[in-house]
Amino acid sequence: MHTPTTLFDKIWDAHVVKHAEGHPDALFIDRHFIHEVTSPQAFDGLRKRGIGVFNVSRTTATADHNVPTKDQHLPIKEALSRHQVETLRKNCADFGIELYDLGHPFQGIVHIIGPELGLTLPGMTIVCGDSHTSTHGAFGNIAFGIGTSEVEQVLATQCILQYKPKRMRISINGKLGKGVTSKDIILYIISKISASGATGYFVEYAGDTIRSLSMEARMTICNMSIEMGARGGLIAPDETTFDYIRGRRFAPQGEAFEKAVDTWRTLKTDEGATFDRELDINAEDIEPMITYGTNPGMGIGISHHVPNLSEIPESELASYTKSLAYMGLEPGMELVGKPVDYVFIGSCTNARIEDLRQVAEFVKGKQKANGVEVWIVPGSVQVANQAKAEGLDKVFAEAGFELRDPGCSACLGMNEDKIPAGKYCVSTSNRNFEGRQGPQSRTFLASPLTAAVAAVTGKVQDVRAFV
């Protein structure tokens, strides 16, 4: 008799090269993405051992974390950033790996270029030395971030040693309210289960709300799985998935594509399969979300107030008060009406063409507020070109928004795009840790729509009053 199996187990078990009780599984990796930050030591390890990359055709490289988003045709100004990008160039040349470097038509944030190029496909195992690798799970695959020593492992063997995580299913059903986006869904989930609530689990997102979302919206949800401690997140592929992949550069073409789809249709959790934990969410309970603290779990619906001290467990009071002090906020205050200094629309969470379209649709014919600096950073050269082809660049320019070149940008203070100390930024990125966007910077995580409204009004606002 066939035992009902989860989607996660089907993919994992199909990739186990060696299994031994009490030891991690040796897992075959279909696609390995690398970038300039977590790969240099891995390549040095290969050199010391006198070995090459096991399978260059399964390895894809791009420069994203350290790249400037202005004047990309000029040498990189920051010495460390320049060194890391130049080291990636040398390593890729030495080991025969194709690099989507600055100036290449496929360059962009690693988790944006994979899907748009058709390198990310259902049923795969995908790794990258970056925690937001879970983004790719939106296509129905197992994708997770790895450390530098593991990057070396995959370069050397095309396999990785991993203990199998537990399984969690989060089902979201119902119709989303006005102004509520996929970013709000994931921020809501994290606020409910905390920044560590899914530690040790791989999450499958299910339910009719998830099914109704576009691929780009699904990627936003899977992207932030790590922000609740999960090893990764995935969504079973369906017609929306297949339509997105069809015709993309490195996807199967013609008859090969139709055959692949037949296989991909089997990638779903069987009726009656058991999970270690189940969570059910009513989509109608979700409103536009915003974070107030220094981890993504510190989030509230926009109509709510920052929690009072009496609402916080005693064991968390010290870290809570420290977090609010860093943010310059008071317990019990409302965030609506709070003035902001910067708005950043970008990152591997929300820098795809749909995000830019949504922002442009709202700001068309409007002006940014005085005293607010607005950066729009497309996730890839392809997204940037598409935005220009659709005339979105003109909409942004007329509104006073700055459309920059592709890169990770102000998501992390690792390049030239930093938020100054003490300044508030409404950001569509994924992390609001202390100093994440620059030393002493203060981050409110939100959807592109909430960010667009903040850009135009100069304040944190409830988007439902504006759309």
Short mmCIF file of C-alpha atoms in Angstrom, two decimals:
data_model
loop_
_atom_site.label_atom_id
_atom_site.label_comp_id
_atom_site.label_asym_id
_atom_site.label_seq_id
_atom_site.Cartn_x
_atom_site.Cartn_y
_atom_site.Cartn_z
CA MET A 1 0.00 0.00 0.00
CA HIS A 2 1.27 3.47 -0.93
CA THR A 3 1.84 5.69 2.13
CA PRO A 4 0.61 9.26 1.50
CA THR A 5 3.68 11.50 1.14
CA THR A 6 4.29 15.24 1.43
CA LEU A 7 5.65 17.21 -1.53
CA PHE A 8 8.77 17.95 0.51
CA ASP A 9 9.43 14.24 1.15
CA LYS A 10 8.89 13.33 -2.51
CA ILE A 11 11.56 15.78 -3.68
CA TRP A 12 13.99 15.11 -0.82
CA ASP A 13 13.82 11.33 -1.11
CA ALA A 14 14.35 11.48 -4.89
CA HIS A 15 17.65 13.34 -4.30
CA VAL A 16 19.16 11.22 -1.51
CA VAL A 17 22.43 9.72 -2.79
CA LYS A 18 23.31 8.02 0.48
CA HIS A 19 21.32 7.49 3.68
CA ALA A 20 22.67 6.11 6.95
CA GLU A 21 20.72 6.10 10.23
CA GLY A 22 21.97 8.72 12.67
CA HIS A 23 23.89 10.59 9.98
CA PRO A 24 22.97 13.44 7.62
CA ASP A 25 21.73 12.45 4.16
CA ALA A 26 24.01 13.02 1.18
CA LEU A 27 21.70 15.07 -1.04
CA PHE A 28 22.26 15.67 -4.77
CA ILE A 29 21.94 19.33 -5.77
CA ASP A 30 20.40 20.23 -9.14
CA ARG A 31 21.29 23.93 -9.20
CA HIS A 32 23.92 25.85 -7.23
CA PHE A 33 23.78 29.65 -7.33
CA ILE A 34 26.87 31.56 -6.19
CA HIS A 35 27.65 35.25 -5.61
CA GLU A 36 30.63 37.31 -4.46
CA VAL A 37 30.11 37.22 -0.68
CA THR A 38 29.99 33.55 0.36
CA SER A 39 32.08 31.96 -2.40
CA PRO A 40 35.72 33.22 -2.06
CA GLN A 41 36.75 30.92 0.83
CA ALA A 42 35.02 27.98 -0.90
CA PHE A 43 37.11 28.47 -4.04
CA ASP A 44 40.26 28.84 -1.91
CA GLY A 45 39.41 25.47 -0.34
CA LEU A 46 39.22 23.87 -3.81
CA ARG A 47 42.61 25.36 -4.74
CA LYS A 48 44.24 24.04 -1.56
CA ARG A 49 42.93 20.57 -2.36
CA GLY A 50 43.95 20.81 -6.01
CA ILE A 51 40.46 19.99 -7.34
CA GLY A 52 38.02 21.63 -9.74
CA VAL A 53 34.30 22.31 -9.68
CA PHE A 54 32.48 18.98 -10.06
CA ASN A 55 29.77 20.26 -12.43
CA VAL A 56 30.10 23.78 -13.83
CA SER A 57 26.90 23.38 -15.88
CA ARG A 58 24.88 23.18 -12.65
CA THR A 59 26.59 26.27 -11.18
CA THR A 60 25.35 29.81 -11.88
CA ALA A 61 27.22 32.93 -10.75
CA THR A 62 26.19 36.58 -10.51
CA ALA A 63 27.38 39.71 -8.69
CA ASP A 64 24.66 41.27 -6.54
CA HIS A 65 25.38 41.97 -2.84
CA ASN A 66 28.29 44.39 -3.21
CA VAL A 67 27.48 46.08 -6.50
CA PRO A 68 26.72 49.80 -6.64
CA THR A 69 23.34 50.76 -8.10
CA LYS A 70 24.65 53.93 -9.74
CA ASP A 71 27.32 54.19 -12.46
CA GLN A 72 27.75 50.44 -12.80
CA HIS A 73 29.94 51.03 -15.87
CA LEU A 74 32.60 52.65 -13.62
CA PRO A 75 34.97 50.83 -11.22
CA ILE A 76 33.37 50.07 -7.83
CA LYS A 77 34.33 52.80 -5.31
CA GLU A 78 34.20 50.84 -2.05
CA ALA A 79 37.46 48.90 -1.71
CA LEU A 80 36.03 45.78 0.00
CA SER A 81 33.09 45.59 -2.43
CA ARG A 82 35.42 45.98 -5.41
CA HIS A 83 37.74 43.27 -4.05
CA GLN A 84 34.89 40.80 -3.56
CA VAL A 85 33.49 41.33 -7.07
CA GLU A 86 36.96 41.11 -8.66
CA THR A 87 37.64 37.90 -6.69
CA LEU A 88 34.40 36.38 -8.03
CA ARG A 89 35.49 37.28 -11.59
CA LYS A 90 38.87 35.60 -11.07
CA ASN A 91 37.36 32.49 -9.45
CA CYS A 92 34.75 32.03 -12.18
CA ALA A 93 37.43 32.44 -14.88
CA ASP A 94 39.82 30.02 -13.13
CA PHE A 95 37.18 27.33 -12.57
CA GLY A 96 35.23 27.70 -15.84
CA ILE A 97 31.95 29.00 -14.38
CA GLU A 98 29.76 31.36 -16.41
CA LEU A 99 29.37 34.68 -14.58
CA TYR A 100 26.53 37.15 -15.05
CA ASP A 101 28.71 40.12 -14.20
CA LEU A 102 27.95 43.85 -14.18
CA GLY A 103 27.03 44.80 -17.75
CA HIS A 104 25.71 41.30 -18.59
CA PRO A 105 22.05 41.21 -19.75
CA PHE A 106 21.31 38.44 -17.17
CA GLN A 107 22.93 40.16 -14.16
CA GLY A 108 20.79 40.72 -11.08
CA ILE A 109 19.93 39.52 -7.60
CA VAL A 110 20.61 35.80 -7.52
CA HIS A 111 17.07 34.84 -6.40
CA ILE A 112 15.48 36.98 -9.10
CA ILE A 113 17.57 35.86 -12.07
CA GLY A 114 17.10 32.11 -11.39
CA PRO A 115 13.33 32.13 -11.90
CA GLU A 116 13.27 34.69 -14.72
CA LEU A 117 15.87 32.73 -16.73
CA GLY A 118 14.07 29.40 -16.30
CA LEU A 119 16.96 27.96 -14.26
CA THR A 120 14.60 27.44 -11.31
CA LEU A 121 12.24 24.54 -12.04
CA PRO A 122 9.79 22.34 -10.07
CA GLY A 123 11.12 19.25 -8.32
CA MET A 124 14.69 20.50 -8.04
CA THR A 125 17.07 20.84 -5.13
CA ILE A 126 18.61 24.34 -5.14
CA VAL A 127 21.22 25.86 -2.83
CA CYS A 128 23.07 29.16 -2.54
CA GLY A 129 25.27 30.73 0.10
CA ASP A 130 22.44 33.10 0.97
CA SER A 131 19.58 32.62 3.44
CA HIS A 132 16.86 33.84 1.07
CA THR A 133 17.42 30.93 -1.33
CA SER A 134 14.01 29.72 -0.11
CA THR A 135 12.55 32.16 -2.70
CA HIS A 136 12.93 29.46 -5.38
CA GLY A 137 10.61 27.13 -3.42
CA ALA A 138 7.67 29.03 -4.94
CA PHE A 139 8.16 26.74 -7.96
CA GLY A 140 7.69 23.53 -5.96
CA ASN A 141 11.27 22.68 -5.17
CA ILE A 142 13.55 22.32 -2.14
CA ALA A 143 15.68 25.45 -1.97
CA PHE A 144 17.68 26.57 1.04
CA GLY A 145 20.61 28.73 2.07
CA ILE A 146 23.97 27.21 2.98
CA GLY A 147 27.22 28.32 4.65
CA THR A 148 30.58 28.87 3.00
CA SER A 149 31.98 25.44 3.94
CA GLU A 150 28.86 23.89 2.40
CA VAL A 151 29.34 26.00 -0.76
CA GLU A 152 32.74 24.31 -1.06
CA GLN A 153 31.09 20.90 -0.50
CA VAL A 154 28.65 21.49 -3.38
CA LEU A 155 31.29 22.93 -5.72
CA ALA A 156 33.47 19.87 -5.06
CA THR A 157 30.85 17.09 -5.19
CA GLN A 158 27.48 18.50 -6.39
CA CYS A 159 26.13 17.02 -3.12
CA ILE A 160 25.58 18.31 0.40
CA LEU A 161 25.28 16.65 3.80
CA GLN A 162 21.98 17.62 5.44
CA TYR A 163 19.76 16.31 8.20
CA LYS A 164 16.14 16.10 7.06
CA PRO A 165 14.01 18.86 8.60
CA LYS A 166 10.52 18.36 10.05
CA ARG A 167 7.47 19.26 7.94
CA MET A 168 5.03 22.11 8.56
CA ARG A 169 2.04 23.10 6.44
CA ILE A 170 0.61 26.60 6.60
CA SER A 171 -2.78 26.79 4.89
CA ILE A 172 -4.20 30.20 4.00
CA ASN A 173 -7.78 30.29 2.76
CA GLY A 174 -10.21 33.07 1.93
CA LYS A 175 -10.20 36.33 0.00
CA LEU A 176 -7.58 38.98 0.69
CA GLY A 177 -8.86 42.40 1.69
CA LYS A 178 -8.26 45.69 -0.12
CA GLY A 179 -4.62 46.76 -0.20
CA VAL A 180 -3.38 43.42 1.20
CA THR A 181 -0.50 41.81 -0.72
CA SER A 182 1.63 38.68 -0.47
CA LYS A 183 4.17 40.66 1.61
CA ASP A 184 1.42 41.31 4.15
CA ILE A 185 0.56 37.59 4.22
CA ILE A 186 4.10 36.55 5.14
CA LEU A 187 4.63 39.40 7.62
CA TYR A 188 1.34 38.39 9.26
CA ILE A 189 2.40 34.73 9.53
CA ILE A 190 5.78 35.70 11.03
CA SER A 191 4.11 38.09 13.51
CA LYS A 192 1.86 35.22 14.64
CA ILE A 193 4.48 32.49 15.06
CA SER A 194 7.54 34.71 15.80
CA ALA A 195 10.96 34.98 14.16
CA SER A 196 11.84 31.52 15.49
CA GLY A 197 8.42 29.82 15.28
CA ALA A 198 9.32 27.55 12.35
CA THR A 199 12.85 26.61 13.44
CA GLY A 200 13.70 23.07 12.37
CA TYR A 201 10.87 22.90 9.81
CA PHE A 202 10.50 23.07 6.04
CA VAL A 203 7.18 24.82 5.33
CA GLU A 204 4.65 24.04 2.61
CA TYR A 205 2.29 26.95 1.90
CA ALA A 206 -1.13 25.76 0.77
CA GLY A 207 -4.77 26.85 0.49
CA ASP A 208 -6.89 28.73 -2.02
CA THR A 209 -5.37 32.14 -1.13
CA ILE A 210 -1.92 30.86 -2.12
CA ARG A 211 -3.34 29.28 -5.32
CA SER A 212 -4.82 32.65 -6.32
CA LEU A 213 -1.41 34.38 -6.20
CA SER A 214 0.89 35.08 -9.15
CA MET A 215 4.34 33.45 -9.23
CA GLU A 216 5.98 36.72 -8.22
CA ALA A 217 3.71 37.01 -5.18
CA ARG A 218 4.45 33.39 -4.24
CA MET A 219 8.18 34.11 -4.43
CA THR A 220 7.75 36.94 -1.90
CA ILE A 221 6.13 34.52 0.55
CA CYS A 222 8.71 31.75 0.15
CA ASN A 223 11.52 34.33 0.29
CA MET A 224 10.77 35.21 3.92
CA SER A 225 10.37 31.62 5.21
CA ILE A 226 13.81 31.95 6.81
CA GLU A 227 12.55 34.97 8.79
CA MET A 228 10.45 32.66 10.98
CA GLY A 229 13.37 30.28 11.41
CA ALA A 230 12.30 27.76 8.73
CA ARG A 231 14.88 25.89 6.68
CA GLY A 232 12.86 26.86 3.61
CA GLY A 233 9.38 27.10 2.15
CA LEU A 234 7.69 25.67 -0.92
CA ILE A 235 4.43 25.80 -2.88
CA ALA A 236 3.15 22.96 -5.07
CA PRO A 237 3.41 23.83 -8.78
CA ASP A 238 0.22 24.37 -10.81
CA GLU A 239 -0.89 25.96 -14.11
CA THR A 240 0.28 29.38 -12.86
CA THR A 241 3.76 27.91 -12.38
CA PHE A 242 3.87 26.20 -15.79
CA ASP A 243 2.63 29.33 -17.59
CA TYR A 244 5.37 31.38 -15.92
CA ILE A 245 8.14 28.94 -16.88
CA ARG A 246 6.99 28.35 -20.49
CA GLY A 247 9.41 29.88 -23.02
CA ARG A 248 12.00 31.11 -20.51
CA ARG A 249 15.63 31.09 -21.62
CA PHE A 250 16.96 27.91 -19.93
CA ALA A 251 13.63 26.09 -19.36
CA PRO A 252 12.83 22.99 -21.42
CA GLN A 253 11.33 23.96 -24.80
CA GLY A 254 8.65 22.48 -27.08
CA GLU A 255 7.95 18.80 -26.57
CA ALA A 256 10.51 18.57 -23.75
CA PHE A 257 8.54 21.22 -21.87
CA GLU A 258 5.24 19.34 -22.23
CA LYS A 259 6.91 16.15 -20.97
CA ALA A 260 8.37 18.05 -18.02
CA VAL A 261 4.92 19.46 -17.15
CA ASP A 262 3.51 15.92 -17.04
CA THR A 263 6.11 15.10 -14.37
CA TRP A 264 5.67 18.41 -12.53
CA ARG A 265 1.93 17.76 -12.18
CA THR A 266 2.76 14.85 -9.84
CA LEU A 267 4.58 17.20 -7.47
CA LYS A 268 1.96 17.68 -4.79
CA THR A 269 1.28 16.46 -1.28
CA ASP A 270 -0.85 13.32 -1.27
CA GLU A 271 -4.28 13.35 0.36
CA GLY A 272 -3.85 12.14 3.92
CA ALA A 273 -0.10 12.87 4.19
CA THR A 274 0.88 13.95 7.69
CA PHE A 275 2.87 17.00 8.75
CA ASP A 276 4.66 17.50 12.05
CA ARG A 277 2.78 20.77 12.48
CA GLU A 278 -0.22 22.39 10.77
CA LEU A 279 -1.28 26.03 10.87
CA ASP A 280 -4.52 27.45 9.42
CA ILE A 281 -4.95 31.12 8.59
CA ASN A 282 -8.01 33.02 7.42
CA ALA A 283 -6.97 35.51 4.72
CA GLU A 284 -9.70 37.91 5.85
CA ASP A 285 -7.88 38.38 9.17
CA ILE A 286 -4.86 39.90 7.40
CA GLU A 287 -4.57 43.66 6.99
CA PRO A 288 -1.66 45.71 5.58
CA MET A 289 1.31 44.97 7.83
CA ILE A 290 4.31 46.92 9.12
CA THR A 291 7.15 46.03 11.48
CA TYR A 292 7.99 48.21 14.48
CA GLY A 293 11.00 46.37 15.98
CA THR A 294 14.33 44.82 15.13
CA ASN A 295 13.31 41.39 13.86
CA PRO A 296 10.67 40.53 11.23
CA GLY A 297 8.47 38.88 13.87
CA MET A 298 7.88 42.28 15.47
CA GLY A 299 5.07 43.22 13.10
CA ILE A 300 1.53 44.60 13.47
CA GLY A 301 -1.50 45.21 11.33
CA ILE A 302 -1.39 48.88 10.34
CA SER A 303 -4.49 49.74 12.43
CA HIS A 304 -2.93 48.26 15.59
CA HIS A 305 -0.61 49.89 18.10
CA VAL A 306 2.93 49.00 19.10
CA PRO A 307 2.42 46.47 21.94
CA ASN A 308 2.26 47.83 25.50
CA LEU A 309 4.71 46.43 28.04
CA SER A 310 1.82 44.59 29.70
CA GLU A 311 1.30 42.62 26.45
CA ILE A 312 4.90 41.32 26.36
CA PRO A 313 5.95 38.13 28.24
CA GLU A 314 8.32 38.96 31.11
CA SER A 315 11.12 36.85 29.60
CA GLU A 316 11.08 39.08 26.49
CA LEU A 317 10.76 42.49 28.17
CA ALA A 318 14.49 43.34 28.17
CA SER A 319 14.95 42.62 24.46
CA TYR A 320 11.64 44.33 23.67
CA THR A 321 12.54 47.60 25.41
CA LYS A 322 16.02 47.52 23.82
CA SER A 323 14.44 47.08 20.40
CA LEU A 324 12.00 49.99 20.86
CA ALA A 325 14.81 52.21 22.18
CA TYR A 326 16.84 51.46 19.04
CA MET A 327 13.81 52.29 16.87
CA GLY A 328 13.00 55.46 18.85
CA LEU A 329 9.42 54.27 19.46
CA GLU A 330 7.19 54.11 22.54
CA PRO A 331 5.06 51.17 23.74
CA GLY A 332 1.39 51.67 22.85
CA MET A 333 1.97 54.25 20.12
CA GLU A 334 0.41 54.01 16.67
CA LEU A 335 2.65 54.03 13.60
CA VAL A 336 0.13 55.65 11.24
CA GLY A 337 1.28 59.23 10.73
CA LYS A 338 4.90 58.51 11.72
CA PRO A 339 7.18 60.61 9.44
CA VAL A 340 9.80 58.74 7.40
CA ASP A 341 13.02 59.85 5.69
CA TYR A 342 13.69 57.14 3.11
CA VAL A 343 11.68 54.66 1.06
CA PHE A 344 13.46 51.66 -0.45
CA ILE A 345 11.63 49.53 -3.01
CA GLY A 346 13.82 46.58 -3.98
CA SER A 347 15.56 43.39 -2.71
CA CYS A 348 15.03 39.69 -3.53
CA THR A 349 11.68 40.00 -1.70
CA ASN A 350 10.06 42.75 -3.77
CA ALA A 351 12.08 43.92 -6.80
CA ARG A 352 10.26 42.10 -9.59
CA ILE A 353 8.32 43.70 -12.41
CA GLU A 354 4.92 43.21 -10.71
CA ASP A 355 6.21 45.08 -7.64
CA LEU A 356 7.39 47.98 -9.79
CA ARG A 357 4.11 48.02 -11.73
CA GLN A 358 2.12 48.14 -8.50
CA VAL A 359 4.16 51.09 -7.24
CA ALA A 360 3.98 52.93 -10.58
CA GLU A 361 0.21 52.44 -10.79
CA PHE A 362 -0.21 54.12 -7.42
CA VAL A 363 2.27 57.00 -7.88
CA LYS A 364 1.29 57.93 -11.44
CA GLY A 365 0.52 61.64 -11.51
CA LYS A 366 1.64 62.09 -7.88
CA GLN A 367 4.80 63.56 -6.35
CA LYS A 368 7.00 62.23 -3.61
CA ALA A 369 6.74 64.08 -0.30
CA ASN A 370 9.32 66.78 0.46
CA GLY A 371 12.21 65.53 2.55
CA VAL A 372 11.78 61.88 1.56
CA GLU A 373 14.38 60.13 -0.56
CA VAL A 374 12.96 57.29 -2.67
CA TRP A 375 15.09 54.56 -4.25
CA ILE A 376 13.63 52.04 -6.67
CA VAL A 377 16.11 49.26 -7.35
CA PRO A 378 15.04 46.62 -9.91
CA GLY A 379 16.03 43.05 -9.09
CA SER A 380 17.75 42.41 -12.42
CA VAL A 381 18.77 43.92 -15.75
CA GLN A 382 15.76 42.16 -17.29
CA VAL A 383 13.38 43.77 -14.77
CA ALA A 384 15.01 47.17 -15.38
CA ASN A 385 14.65 46.80 -19.16
CA GLN A 386 11.03 45.68 -18.83
CA ALA A 387 10.24 48.66 -16.57
CA LYS A 388 11.68 51.02 -19.17
CA ALA A 389 9.84 49.28 -22.01
CA GLU A 390 6.57 49.83 -20.12
CA GLY A 391 7.39 53.49 -19.40
CA LEU A 392 7.56 52.96 -15.63
CA ASP A 393 10.87 54.85 -15.52
CA LYS A 394 9.07 58.00 -16.68
CA VAL A 395 6.35 57.57 -14.04
CA PHE A 396 9.02 57.27 -11.34
CA ALA A 397 11.04 60.22 -12.67
CA GLU A 398 7.96 62.46 -12.74
CA ALA A 399 7.17 61.48 -9.16
CA GLY A 400 10.71 62.31 -8.04
CA PHE A 401 11.68 58.69 -7.39
CA GLU A 402 15.19 57.55 -8.29
CA LEU A 403 15.27 54.41 -10.47
CA ARG A 404 18.66 52.79 -10.00
CA ASP A 405 20.66 49.92 -11.51
CA PRO A 406 20.03 46.33 -10.32
CA GLY A 407 21.52 44.91 -7.13
CA CYS A 408 20.79 44.04 -3.51
CA SER A 409 21.22 47.73 -2.66
CA ALA A 410 19.85 49.07 0.65
CA CYS A 411 18.57 45.68 1.82
CA LEU A 412 21.91 45.30 3.59
CA GLY A 413 24.67 47.76 4.48
CA MET A 414 27.24 45.95 2.34
CA ASN A 415 27.45 48.37 -0.58
CA GLU A 416 27.19 52.12 -1.16
CA ASP A 417 23.40 52.30 -0.60
CA LYS A 418 23.07 52.86 3.14
CA ILE A 419 20.36 54.52 5.22
CA PRO A 420 21.99 57.19 7.46
CA ALA A 421 22.10 56.79 11.26
CA GLY A 422 18.84 57.58 13.06
CA LYS A 423 16.84 57.89 9.83
CA TYR A 424 13.61 55.94 9.24
CA CYS A 425 13.21 53.87 6.09
CA VAL A 426 10.07 52.10 4.87
CA SER A 427 11.62 49.14 3.11
CA THR A 428 10.26 46.31 0.96
CA SER A 429 13.21 44.12 1.96
CA ASN A 430 13.20 41.22 4.42
CA ARG A 431 15.24 42.13 7.51
CA ASN A 432 14.98 44.95 10.03
CA PHE A 433 17.85 43.96 12.33
CA GLU A 434 19.88 46.66 14.08
CA GLY A 435 22.21 48.22 11.50
CA ARG A 436 20.93 46.04 8.66
CA GLN A 437 20.44 48.97 6.26
CA GLY A 438 23.45 50.86 7.62
CA PRO A 439 24.83 51.67 11.10
CA GLN A 440 22.03 52.91 13.42
CA SER A 441 19.49 52.94 10.56
CA ARG A 442 15.84 52.27 11.45
CA THR A 443 13.74 49.99 9.25
CA PHE A 444 9.99 49.53 8.84
CA LEU A 445 9.36 46.44 6.68
CA ALA A 446 6.27 46.69 4.51
CA SER A 447 4.75 45.88 1.11
CA PRO A 448 5.58 47.85 -2.07
CA LEU A 449 2.10 49.41 -1.85
CA THR A 450 2.61 50.61 1.74
CA ALA A 451 6.07 51.87 0.73
CA ALA A 452 4.62 53.78 -2.25
CA VAL A 453 2.03 55.50 -0.03
CA ALA A 454 4.76 56.46 2.46
CA ALA A 455 6.84 57.90 -0.39
CA VAL A 456 4.00 60.13 -1.54
CA THR A 457 2.74 61.21 1.91
CA GLY A 458 6.05 61.23 3.80
CA LYS A 459 4.48 59.13 6.55
CA VAL A 460 3.55 55.60 7.51
CA GLN A 461 -0.06 55.21 6.33
CA ASP A 462 -2.86 52.69 6.02
CA VAL A 463 -2.92 52.01 2.26
CA ARG A 464 -6.62 51.18 2.43
CA ALA A 465 -7.38 54.89 2.76
CA PHE A 466 -5.57 55.54 -0.53
CA VAL A 467 -6.42 52.70 -2.92
#
